[in-house]
Amino acid sequence: MNPLSKSRRRVAFVMLIFAALFLVFISRFLYLSTTKKFHGEDMLVYAEKKRWESQSTLSAERGEIFDRLGSPIAINIPSYHLVAIYRLGGVKDPDETVVDFKKTATGLAPILGMSVKELETYLIENKDRSQIEFGKKGNDLTVDQKEQIDRLKLPGIRLIEEPKRYYPNGIFLSDTLGFVQKITEDNGRVVLKGQMGIEKQYDEALRESFGSRVFEKDRSGGELVQGTSKISNEPKDGSNLYLTIDHRIQQALEKQMQKMYNEYKPKNATGIVMDAKTGEILAMTDRPSFNPNLRDMTDFTNFAVSSRFEPGSTMKIFTLAAAIDAGVFRPNEPYKSGSYNYKGTVIKDYNDVGWGTIPMIEGVYHSSNVMFSILTAEKLGIERYKDYFKKFHFDQKTGIDISGEVNSQSDLSKPLNTLITSWGQSTAVTPMQILQGATAIAGDGEMVKPHIIQKADHTDKAPYKAKTEVVGKPISAEAAKATREALDGVVNSKIGTGQMYKLKDYRVIGKTGTAQISENGKYIQGQFIHSFIGMAPKDDPELIMYIAVDRPSKNESSVSGPSIMSPVFKSVMNTALQYRSIKPATQKESVDVKAKIIPSYIGKSMNQAEEMAKEQGAVPVVLGDGVEVVSQIPTRGQEFVSGERVLFKTGRTFKMPDITGWSQRDVKKLVSLYDLKLDVIGKGFVTKQSARTGTLVKENGKLTVELAEPKE
């Protein structure tokens, strides 16, 4: 077939389609013109009905935001928009339009904050227009201003009601809460739209849905008094949100943070109070901040979730917890402080010289970089540290229900970076990641996810209520308790770096931090991010508080953090504990940095011995099926330190425990207690055991263990 024939066929096909469509159109037209019905309804009647029908909008309100106690945080109030009418239908009317400019200006000027002359000039300059507005001076007028204007009864002056968001507390959770802005839609309707923070993130849930009503109108367009009307679309208010925030604790935090900010003028600062058991955020604020009613912000960053930085020594609590959980932290083991050479890189303590040869537990109190380097490199091992880093979820976002969260930034592919990370440099994390990890130490080893939305009263679906979400268990309950015991001396010993955070009526534990700041691949000299993470009460923490201050402009030094931040922490934590109805406790004396003396447990029941050992800070290991302790190691009168294993013999036989990770010293305790014959292969910590876990072992039996140094 030649090209011309193909072209003719295409043209014929297209013409056929158009002809078919034309026939359908003509048929429909003839049907409508003949029957005069559309969807079974007479078109003339339908047209006449629509001619006298009109529609009005049924208003609805944006959802409001409250704290956990129902105290308002973001609410709706009416506001008014001022308009001056010069002509109605092109006609001036002394009773309905502005004619007397002097009288109008004299009445309105003091209410709008303008001079009479200025306002009169403005009215005269625009007299040829149909109507005018008054710019910023005539927007967002209050109810009081409206009532003042109404009393004047000025012809041609109209007040149009518009929605307005009001934040009754001013500077209050501002960087997290955000703000809304008035938006004029294509149909002229003014609505509120979230522009930042919770207001923006949950804008869809908070947003209202306007309704509509159809009514009969008269010739002037007004509604017929005796006419019919019906609602064609029901209006729906937006969902109300309830936050986990406690306004009393939030106000205390805002007050103290502002006081600190006014005095020290740091570049940035953040403070967060969290429920240790549920992950609920009870208070959170940044500095600098802003008043959402004024939107006078200079920084749009939510420091708690959107900024990551090298945290400094607050990171050491997780290294300590990991080492205790792995069974490699020996509190009373001596080490030489001051400096440590790791494969050619010299790591120093913050004072450069250290404190001589001291026990490792004192290294915790002193915040010794050298001790934590030895603990990571020689005891725990680089690879095992990396495993715990992931167990504490430092490699992922927390998933908190706040927008803008960033992840940590790390490079653990190099052993040196991992080692430095273990004491708080090299890796950048967020304050929220630190808080989430701390919940495992505050509790029984379980880590809970932080959240700030408590519930939502949805109007179109089932209400939402948040639940506590456990996101992992990086350490055991015993390790968590032993970590808290070890941290006690940071605040409550005479040599701890956190002594200034001590409270009179509550036992606080925690960890200080001072981090160098990296810019363009180099650390800035003489400027630091100071931080502190504390929890209370020590034995069963209810609250965790984190505070960080970035480069204060006054009293800046590597050791100035406690003097800057402790007044904030102490005031807010004390207030929060009281509001949470936590009973004050009589404080014990300061932590004794020396080893403890083991008592006798012989003759005690298994449960009594376990309870006593735990109270002493030891880790009890019960062997045998007897009802009471017949022998023990360490024996009565020997020294021991918090976190050390104490073995109890209750029978002549016992089921073999899993001793993976035990030190050779702990294995020798077991061998001595049951007169076992021991064969040791290698050195370091147990990786294999000849008797399987649960195997029945008798006195004078044989045990072979393989040991290995921690891997790098």
XYZ file of C-alpha atoms in Angstrom:
712
model
C 0.000 0.000 0.000
C 1.418 3.376 -1.020
C 1.801 6.285 1.470
C -1.072 8.253 -0.077
C -3.531 5.408 0.540
C -2.387 5.104 4.166
C -2.893 8.826 4.708
C -6.416 8.690 3.269
C -7.330 5.823 5.578
C -6.129 7.739 8.632
C -8.155 10.815 7.631
C -11.245 8.671 7.070
C -10.841 7.022 10.488
C -10.529 10.372 12.287
C -13.573 11.760 10.450
C -15.562 8.688 11.456
C -14.769 9.278 15.142
C -15.767 12.957 14.931
C -18.989 12.002 13.169
C -19.859 9.551 15.940
C -19.209 12.148 18.641
C -21.273 14.708 16.747
C -24.215 12.268 16.526
C -24.032 11.652 20.294
C -24.026 15.404 20.962
C -26.952 16.065 18.584
C -28.940 13.185 20.089
C -28.397 14.517 23.613
C -29.319 18.039 22.537
C -32.533 16.875 20.835
C -33.466 14.820 23.904
C -32.991 17.742 26.301
C -34.776 20.239 24.033
C -37.701 17.865 23.529
C -38.161 16.466 27.057
C -36.755 19.510 28.893
C -35.545 17.138 31.626
C -32.098 16.621 33.134
C -31.560 13.593 35.394
C -35.335 13.265 35.597
C -35.890 16.875 36.729
C -37.600 19.601 34.697
C -34.844 21.962 33.546
C -36.986 25.091 33.739
C -37.976 24.283 37.305
C -34.357 23.423 38.125
C -33.075 26.699 36.630
C -35.698 28.723 38.484
C -34.788 26.999 41.754
C -31.081 27.658 41.280
C -31.820 31.267 40.425
C -33.148 31.850 43.948
C -30.607 29.652 45.732
C -27.445 30.834 47.433
C -24.762 29.247 49.561
C -22.974 30.309 52.733
C -19.908 28.928 54.476
C -20.214 27.232 57.851
C -17.111 27.977 59.868
C -14.951 25.515 61.786
C -11.897 25.945 63.997
C -8.341 24.703 63.804
C -7.518 22.107 66.457
C -5.877 23.471 69.600
C -2.778 22.245 71.437
C -2.617 21.512 75.166
C -0.086 20.124 77.631
C -0.530 16.818 79.479
C -2.629 18.543 82.170
C -4.945 20.311 79.722
C -3.250 23.689 80.020
C -3.492 25.593 76.689
C -0.365 25.990 74.577
C -1.835 27.077 71.219
C -5.439 28.277 70.992
C -7.761 30.108 68.606
C -9.050 33.593 69.315
C -11.052 35.959 67.108
C -9.270 38.815 65.380
C -10.615 41.543 63.164
C -9.692 43.180 59.892
C -10.649 46.857 59.468
C -12.175 48.133 56.201
C -13.453 51.610 55.255
C -16.297 51.721 52.671
C -16.463 54.840 50.442
C -19.191 53.685 48.040
C -21.883 51.013 47.930
C -22.845 50.137 44.376
C -20.956 53.229 43.257
C -23.074 55.482 45.494
C -22.025 57.461 48.581
C -24.408 57.149 51.521
C -23.852 59.309 54.649
C -25.348 56.535 56.792
C -23.421 53.614 55.255
C -20.159 55.012 53.835
C -17.258 57.164 55.022
C -18.010 60.803 54.310
C -16.696 62.715 57.330
C -12.942 62.041 57.197
C -12.115 64.220 60.219
C -14.625 62.487 62.485
C -13.557 59.035 61.299
C -9.845 59.766 61.819
C -10.419 61.325 65.246
C -12.277 58.227 66.444
C -10.022 55.527 64.967
C -6.548 57.040 65.393
C -6.013 56.366 69.129
C -7.352 52.812 68.776
C -5.032 52.022 65.844
C -2.007 53.745 67.357
C -1.874 56.468 64.690
C -2.029 60.249 64.772
C -5.284 61.923 63.711
C -3.496 63.900 61.007
C -1.781 60.808 59.594
C -5.026 58.842 59.428
C -7.092 61.728 58.028
C -4.521 62.256 55.275
C -4.665 58.547 54.421
C -8.478 58.610 54.207
C -8.513 61.695 51.971
C -5.789 60.370 49.645
C -7.886 57.258 48.914
C -11.332 58.900 48.699
C -11.774 58.020 45.013
C -11.663 54.285 45.723
C -14.646 52.106 46.630
C -13.068 50.834 49.846
C -9.698 50.688 51.575
C -7.847 48.654 54.183
C -5.441 49.944 56.816
C -2.424 47.677 56.381
C -0.725 46.268 59.456
C -2.416 48.817 61.729
C -5.837 47.507 60.724
C -5.046 43.786 60.898
C -5.247 41.381 63.847
C -7.358 43.764 65.902
C -8.390 42.415 69.292
C -11.877 41.981 70.733
C -11.237 45.032 72.922
C -10.298 47.152 69.881
C -13.375 45.893 68.041
C -15.650 46.885 70.911
C -14.075 50.344 71.062
C -14.644 50.823 67.316
C -18.219 49.492 67.509
C -19.058 52.041 70.199
C -18.037 54.871 67.852
C -20.765 53.875 65.343
C -18.797 55.366 62.464
C -20.559 55.117 59.065
C -18.716 52.990 56.499
C -16.386 51.319 59.002
C -16.582 47.521 58.869
C -14.815 44.849 60.922
C -14.352 41.449 59.300
C -13.719 38.548 61.679
C -10.727 36.316 60.885
C -9.116 33.384 62.715
C -6.011 34.018 64.788
C -3.632 31.640 66.573
C -2.596 32.723 70.027
C 0.205 31.291 72.146
C -0.697 32.289 75.730
C 2.693 31.423 77.237
C 4.843 33.459 74.836
C 8.357 31.973 74.724
C 7.382 28.418 75.584
C 8.508 25.293 73.692
C 8.755 27.621 70.698
C 11.381 25.823 68.583
C 9.386 22.600 68.871
C 5.874 24.066 68.746
C 6.444 26.359 65.761
C 3.762 28.769 64.525
C 1.032 29.305 61.923
C 0.464 31.975 59.318
C -2.714 33.412 57.845
C -3.225 32.299 54.247
C -5.869 33.725 51.908
C -7.250 30.973 49.678
C -8.425 31.448 46.086
C -12.035 31.801 47.277
C -11.015 34.663 49.584
C -11.330 32.615 52.766
C -8.632 33.258 55.396
C -7.230 30.104 57.026
C -4.371 29.264 59.388
C -1.553 27.104 58.038
C 1.336 25.620 60.025
C 4.721 27.010 59.006
C 7.117 25.364 61.468
C 7.402 22.714 64.177
C 4.417 20.753 65.483
C 2.045 23.267 63.875
C 3.468 22.361 60.466
C 4.150 18.664 61.027
C 0.604 17.974 62.229
C -1.094 20.606 60.080
C -3.323 18.050 58.352
C -4.662 16.724 61.678
C -5.083 20.211 63.150
C -6.680 21.703 60.032
C -10.412 22.380 60.065
C -12.897 21.514 57.292
C -15.402 24.245 56.482
C -19.016 23.311 55.804
C -21.666 24.862 53.589
C -25.382 25.713 53.808
C -27.794 26.226 50.902
C -30.673 28.701 51.395
C -33.338 30.603 49.441
C -32.537 34.234 48.722
C -34.595 37.318 47.955
C -34.093 39.772 45.090
C -31.348 41.644 46.977
C -29.438 38.428 47.639
C -30.367 38.212 51.313
C -31.822 35.112 52.931
C -35.609 34.747 52.839
C -37.022 34.794 56.341
C -39.589 32.113 55.495
C -37.354 30.333 52.979
C -35.943 26.830 53.219
C -32.329 25.975 53.985
C -30.226 22.864 54.407
C -26.663 21.958 55.304
C -24.998 20.488 52.248
C -21.653 19.842 53.943
C -21.083 19.500 57.690
C -18.193 21.573 59.132
C -15.526 19.735 61.137
C -13.136 21.223 63.660
C -9.517 20.105 63.536
C -8.174 17.535 65.994
C -6.954 18.757 69.376
C -3.431 17.631 70.286
C -2.241 16.916 73.820
C 1.512 16.959 74.370
C 3.526 15.098 77.000
C 4.817 18.498 78.149
C 4.130 19.540 81.756
C 3.638 23.316 81.617
C 4.933 23.738 85.180
C 8.251 22.034 84.411
C 8.424 23.750 81.014
C 8.008 27.183 82.588
C 10.703 26.400 85.162
C 13.065 25.316 82.377
C 12.309 28.394 80.244
C 12.979 30.698 83.191
C 16.309 29.144 84.147
C 17.532 28.783 80.561
C 16.768 32.438 79.858
C 18.580 33.484 83.018
C 21.640 31.467 81.966
C 21.431 32.787 78.394
C 21.246 36.410 79.533
C 24.394 36.008 81.618
C 26.613 33.813 79.431
C 25.308 34.511 75.893
C 26.205 31.114 74.377
C 25.914 30.545 70.649
C 23.296 27.843 71.303
C 21.897 25.972 74.277
C 19.330 23.243 74.842
C 17.631 21.742 77.872
C 15.400 18.643 77.950
C 13.578 16.855 80.779
C 12.287 13.348 80.046
C 10.359 10.677 81.927
C 12.941 7.906 82.336
C 10.360 5.118 82.274
C 8.078 6.178 79.410
C 10.231 8.377 77.163
C 7.739 11.246 77.480
C 9.291 14.671 76.957
C 8.191 16.777 79.936
C 10.023 19.967 78.997
C 12.272 21.103 76.171
C 13.643 24.441 75.069
C 16.471 26.050 73.112
C 18.308 29.320 73.301
C 18.098 31.573 71.412
C 14.327 31.186 71.185
C 11.386 33.329 70.072
C 7.817 34.339 70.846
C 5.533 32.627 68.289
C 3.027 35.477 68.649
C 5.700 37.853 67.337
C 7.781 35.360 65.311
C 10.928 37.263 66.273
C 13.215 34.309 65.588
C 16.865 34.426 64.597
C 17.403 30.646 64.438
C 15.043 28.049 62.959
C 16.955 25.014 64.294
C 15.544 22.719 66.964
C 18.867 22.057 68.693
C 17.637 18.915 70.489
C 16.922 16.934 67.314
C 18.327 18.898 64.373
C 21.875 19.545 65.604
C 24.511 16.875 65.984
C 27.816 17.486 67.691
C 30.624 15.595 69.360
C 29.133 15.157 72.847
C 32.264 14.880 74.944
C 32.352 12.849 78.138
C 28.597 12.307 78.447
C 29.259 9.549 75.883
C 31.349 7.727 78.483
C 28.293 6.485 80.367
C 27.506 4.180 77.445
C 31.087 2.910 77.237
C 30.977 2.231 80.974
C 27.615 0.455 80.708
C 28.892 -1.678 77.820
C 32.020 -2.703 79.740
C 29.999 -3.580 82.847
C 27.493 -5.542 80.771
C 30.339 -7.431 79.089
C 31.876 -8.187 82.488
C 35.204 -6.489 81.750
C 35.043 -3.431 84.004
C 36.969 -4.031 87.215
C 36.402 -0.947 89.361
C 39.359 -1.534 91.676
C 41.849 -2.468 88.970
C 44.684 0.089 88.951
C 45.826 1.927 85.843
C 48.281 4.738 85.191
C 46.464 7.947 84.298
C 47.850 10.929 82.408
C 48.561 9.566 78.940
C 48.039 6.432 76.865
C 49.716 5.439 73.620
C 47.393 3.735 71.175
C 49.313 2.569 68.104
C 51.391 5.724 68.015
C 48.617 8.159 68.966
C 49.010 9.644 72.446
C 45.738 10.217 74.295
C 45.827 12.486 77.335
C 43.565 13.243 80.252
C 42.017 16.703 80.214
C 44.533 18.003 82.773
C 47.451 16.536 80.733
C 49.120 14.930 83.776
C 46.398 12.720 85.250
C 46.224 11.644 88.895
C 48.929 9.000 89.084
C 48.090 5.300 89.372
C 44.467 5.068 90.515
C 41.593 2.513 90.432
C 39.434 2.488 87.332
C 36.389 3.594 89.329
C 38.225 6.798 90.189
C 38.905 7.183 86.482
C 35.124 7.334 86.040
C 34.830 10.021 88.711
C 37.683 12.039 87.174
C 36.304 11.530 83.632
C 39.648 10.113 82.549
C 40.077 9.766 78.785
C 42.989 7.425 79.454
C 40.899 5.055 81.571
C 38.131 4.883 78.972
C 40.697 4.341 76.214
C 42.204 1.403 78.124
C 38.725 0.082 78.874
C 37.758 0.172 75.194
C 41.024 -0.930 73.593
C 42.230 -3.537 76.089
C 39.155 -4.747 77.977
C 36.049 -4.394 75.856
C 37.684 -4.425 72.445
C 37.047 -2.225 69.427
C 34.669 -4.614 67.663
C 32.618 -5.274 70.768
C 32.383 -1.531 71.423
C 30.995 -1.064 67.911
C 28.359 -3.699 68.678
C 27.251 -1.804 71.784
C 27.288 1.467 69.822
C 24.647 -0.075 67.577
C 22.764 -1.649 70.489
C 22.331 1.835 71.950
C 21.023 2.933 68.502
C 23.651 5.606 67.968
C 23.698 4.589 64.319
C 20.067 5.590 63.703
C 17.536 8.321 64.413
C 15.366 7.911 67.490
C 12.208 8.378 65.422
C 10.808 10.926 67.880
C 7.542 12.497 66.711
C 9.183 15.865 65.999
C 10.146 16.963 62.495
C 13.687 17.770 61.445
C 15.527 14.996 63.293
C 18.990 14.215 61.927
C 21.095 11.098 62.413
C 24.511 10.772 63.991
C 27.653 11.154 61.916
C 30.444 8.670 62.477
C 33.229 6.712 60.828
C 33.913 3.626 62.914
C 35.782 1.879 60.121
C 39.021 3.133 61.677
C 39.920 1.703 65.116
C 41.290 5.048 66.319
C 38.001 6.812 65.513
C 36.119 4.139 67.431
C 38.432 4.494 70.415
C 38.004 8.276 70.459
C 34.225 7.873 70.063
C 34.168 5.850 73.291
C 35.058 8.979 75.262
C 33.028 11.465 73.265
C 34.932 12.897 70.314
C 35.139 11.953 66.601
C 31.448 10.946 66.364
C 28.629 13.520 66.342
C 25.271 12.602 67.901
C 22.098 14.480 68.847
C 20.907 15.260 72.382
C 17.837 13.097 71.737
C 19.998 10.067 70.885
C 21.860 10.519 74.180
C 18.595 10.750 76.120
C 17.175 7.643 74.479
C 20.311 5.650 75.295
C 20.236 6.891 78.890
C 16.805 5.338 79.478
C 18.454 1.890 79.374
C 20.793 2.886 82.212
C 18.030 4.572 84.210
C 15.828 1.486 84.024
C 16.377 -2.231 83.767
C 18.416 -2.156 80.582
C 15.438 -1.542 78.290
C 15.650 1.504 76.049
C 12.454 3.478 75.395
C 11.688 5.748 72.471
C 11.224 9.459 73.255
C 7.939 11.079 72.214
C 6.081 14.357 72.690
C 2.534 13.662 71.410
C 0.450 12.184 74.236
C -2.916 11.907 72.499
C -5.106 13.390 69.783
C -8.884 13.840 69.896
C -9.710 13.136 66.258
C -13.157 14.219 65.103
C -13.362 11.884 62.121
C -11.666 8.741 63.453
C -10.728 6.936 66.652
C -8.725 8.996 69.174
C -4.950 8.435 69.242
C -3.127 7.694 72.478
C 0.627 7.179 72.653
C 2.123 4.085 74.270
C 5.550 3.491 75.741
C 7.672 1.845 73.054
C 10.667 -0.280 74.023
C 13.154 -0.125 71.147
C 15.901 -2.375 72.489
C 17.713 -3.813 75.483
C 21.401 -2.978 75.047
C 22.408 -4.037 78.574
C 21.112 -6.239 81.367
C 19.207 -4.947 84.377
C 22.183 -5.859 86.582
C 24.558 -3.902 84.355
C 22.221 -0.895 84.411
C 22.183 -0.908 88.212
C 25.962 -1.322 88.424
C 26.394 1.572 85.976
C 24.228 3.791 88.157
C 26.333 2.800 91.165
C 29.511 3.713 89.302
C 28.076 7.062 88.172
C 27.104 7.915 91.744
C 30.630 9.055 92.502
C 30.704 11.500 89.577
C 28.243 13.694 91.484
C 28.485 12.481 95.072
C 32.186 11.808 95.677
C 34.725 14.409 96.733
C 36.688 13.996 93.495
C 33.858 13.767 90.933
C 33.563 16.250 88.067
C 29.823 16.660 88.709
C 29.823 17.685 92.372
C 28.112 21.000 91.581
C 25.011 19.132 90.335
C 24.306 17.543 93.717
C 20.828 18.141 95.190
C 20.034 18.425 98.871
C 16.903 16.255 98.949
C 17.411 13.867 96.021
C 20.295 11.596 95.040
C 21.453 12.666 91.576
C 23.761 10.625 89.361
C 25.098 11.647 86.002
C 28.012 12.567 83.797
C 29.606 15.829 82.783
C 30.836 16.519 79.272
C 33.184 18.998 77.628
C 33.647 18.615 73.889
C 35.983 20.298 71.474
C 34.317 21.719 68.375
C 35.426 20.691 64.926
C 35.267 23.175 62.058
C 36.766 22.571 58.623
C 38.502 19.434 59.856
C 40.233 21.130 62.802
C 39.326 21.619 66.445
C 38.756 25.209 67.567
C 41.102 26.133 70.378
C 39.642 27.419 73.637
C 35.961 26.950 72.744
C 33.769 24.062 73.869
C 30.299 22.551 74.044
C 29.574 21.862 77.714
C 26.948 19.306 78.693
C 25.542 17.278 81.553
C 23.180 14.325 81.671
C 21.703 13.598 85.073
C 19.024 11.335 86.486
C 17.241 11.083 89.817
C 16.514 9.517 92.210
C 19.593 7.309 91.861
C 18.163 3.916 92.847
C 15.061 4.170 90.659
C 15.370 7.174 88.338
C 12.104 8.850 87.404
C 13.550 11.743 85.423
C 16.473 12.301 83.081
C 17.651 15.800 82.226
C 20.125 16.811 79.550
C 21.561 20.278 79.113
C 24.147 21.520 76.612
C 25.682 24.973 76.206
C 27.596 25.804 73.035
C 30.471 28.291 73.331
C 29.443 30.606 76.173
C 30.903 34.084 75.726
C 31.693 34.467 79.430
C 33.930 32.346 81.709
C 34.728 29.968 78.835
C 37.203 27.200 79.682
C 37.368 23.416 79.537
C 36.167 23.163 83.156
C 33.592 25.988 83.324
C 30.573 23.892 82.309
C 29.334 22.977 85.817
C 29.387 26.577 87.048
C 27.339 27.647 84.003
C 24.843 24.786 83.832
C 24.427 23.440 87.376
C 22.103 26.279 88.524
C 19.769 25.420 85.631
C 19.896 21.687 86.291
C 19.475 21.907 90.056
C 16.551 24.321 89.967
C 14.638 22.524 87.213
C 15.320 18.961 88.386
C 14.365 19.800 91.963
C 11.151 21.481 90.785
C 10.304 18.628 88.418
C 10.807 15.943 91.077
C 8.533 17.835 93.453
C 5.831 18.289 90.807
C 6.065 14.557 90.084
C 5.444 13.880 93.797
C 8.794 12.134 94.305
C 9.462 11.991 98.035
C 12.711 13.594 99.202
C 15.245 11.184 100.691
C 17.854 11.709 103.359
C 21.185 11.960 101.575
C 23.892 9.477 102.377
C 27.443 10.601 102.840
C 29.647 11.124 99.824
C 30.750 8.068 97.875
C 33.822 6.408 99.354
C 36.281 5.989 96.535
C 37.984 3.082 98.265
C 37.067 -0.583 97.894
C 34.357 -2.059 100.137
C 34.735 -4.900 102.633
C 32.808 -8.082 101.887
C 30.539 -9.294 104.720
C 29.768 -12.911 105.545
C 26.820 -14.413 103.689
C 27.255 -17.925 105.151
C 24.045 -19.237 106.667
C 21.921 -16.774 104.717
C 19.206 -18.048 102.429
C 19.833 -17.813 98.724
C 17.376 -14.904 98.371
C 18.783 -13.060 101.389
C 22.344 -13.412 100.115
C 21.409 -12.172 96.639
C 19.566 -9.170 98.038
C 22.395 -8.248 100.413
C 25.012 -8.541 97.664
C 23.026 -6.339 95.302
C 22.599 -3.711 98.017
C 26.389 -3.730 98.407
C 26.780 -3.140 94.661
C 28.118 -6.639 93.947
C 26.920 -9.034 91.233
C 25.810 -12.279 92.961
C 26.303 -15.679 91.267
C 24.448 -18.481 93.089
C 25.783 -22.020 92.534
C 23.976 -25.182 93.605
C 20.438 -26.070 94.654
C 20.876 -25.691 98.407
C 18.685 -23.486 100.562
C 21.484 -21.484 102.180
C 25.011 -20.277 101.498
C 27.717 -22.651 102.779
C 30.739 -20.916 101.261
C 31.583 -17.712 99.401
C 34.315 -16.001 97.367
C 35.486 -13.312 98.036
C 35.508 -14.373 101.680
C 34.508 -12.262 104.644
C 36.831 -9.288 105.228
C 38.228 -9.162 101.691
C 37.948 -5.998 99.625
C 35.598 -5.780 96.653
C 34.274 -3.005 94.449
C 30.919 -2.208 92.875
C 30.154 -4.461 89.934
C 32.414 -7.302 91.109
C 31.107 -10.886 90.980
C 30.540 -12.597 94.342
C 30.112 -16.394 94.113
C 27.860 -18.267 96.558
C 28.084 -22.046 97.075
C 24.839 -23.663 98.254
C 25.466 -27.346 97.420
C 28.107 -29.944 96.497
C 27.041 -29.879 92.859
C 25.988 -27.015 90.601
C 24.773 -26.362 87.099
C 27.482 -24.769 85.014
C 26.745 -21.100 84.295
C 27.641 -19.381 81.038
C 31.043 -17.916 81.877
C 31.717 -16.397 78.459
C 33.343 -13.004 78.999
C 34.508 -13.820 82.542
C 38.007 -12.777 83.481
C 40.552 -15.388 84.525
C 40.288 -14.078 88.074
C 36.529 -14.782 88.188
C 37.110 -18.279 86.769
C 39.629 -18.948 89.541
C 36.976 -17.970 92.108
C 34.722 -20.698 90.708
C 37.558 -23.250 90.631
C 38.564 -22.460 94.218
C 34.998 -22.711 95.500
C 34.518 -26.271 94.144
C 38.137 -27.534 94.097
C 38.020 -27.969 90.333
C 41.027 -28.839 88.209
C 41.554 -25.976 85.773
C 43.232 -25.955 82.390
C 43.661 -22.534 80.812
C 44.400 -21.941 77.141
C 45.400 -18.406 76.165
C 44.949 -15.200 78.121
C 42.346 -12.508 78.437
C 38.660 -13.404 78.810
C 36.690 -16.630 78.418
C 35.556 -17.436 74.890
C 34.944 -21.198 75.292
C 34.274 -23.555 78.215
C 34.536 -27.355 78.318
C 31.432 -27.817 80.477
C 28.360 -26.623 78.639
C 25.953 -24.199 80.262
C 23.516 -26.150 82.448
C 25.782 -29.213 82.767
C 25.869 -30.682 86.295
C 29.351 -30.229 87.803
C 30.624 -31.959 90.960
C 33.343 -31.010 93.403
C 36.869 -31.982 92.265
C 35.702 -31.975 88.649
C 37.662 -30.655 85.680
C 37.182 -27.452 83.733
C 38.991 -26.233 80.638
C 38.570 -22.679 79.400
C 39.906 -20.875 76.356
C 40.741 -17.204 76.807
C 41.346 -14.484 74.260
C 42.203 -10.805 74.312
C 39.418 -8.490 73.122
C 39.457 -8.009 69.357
C 40.201 -4.637 67.853
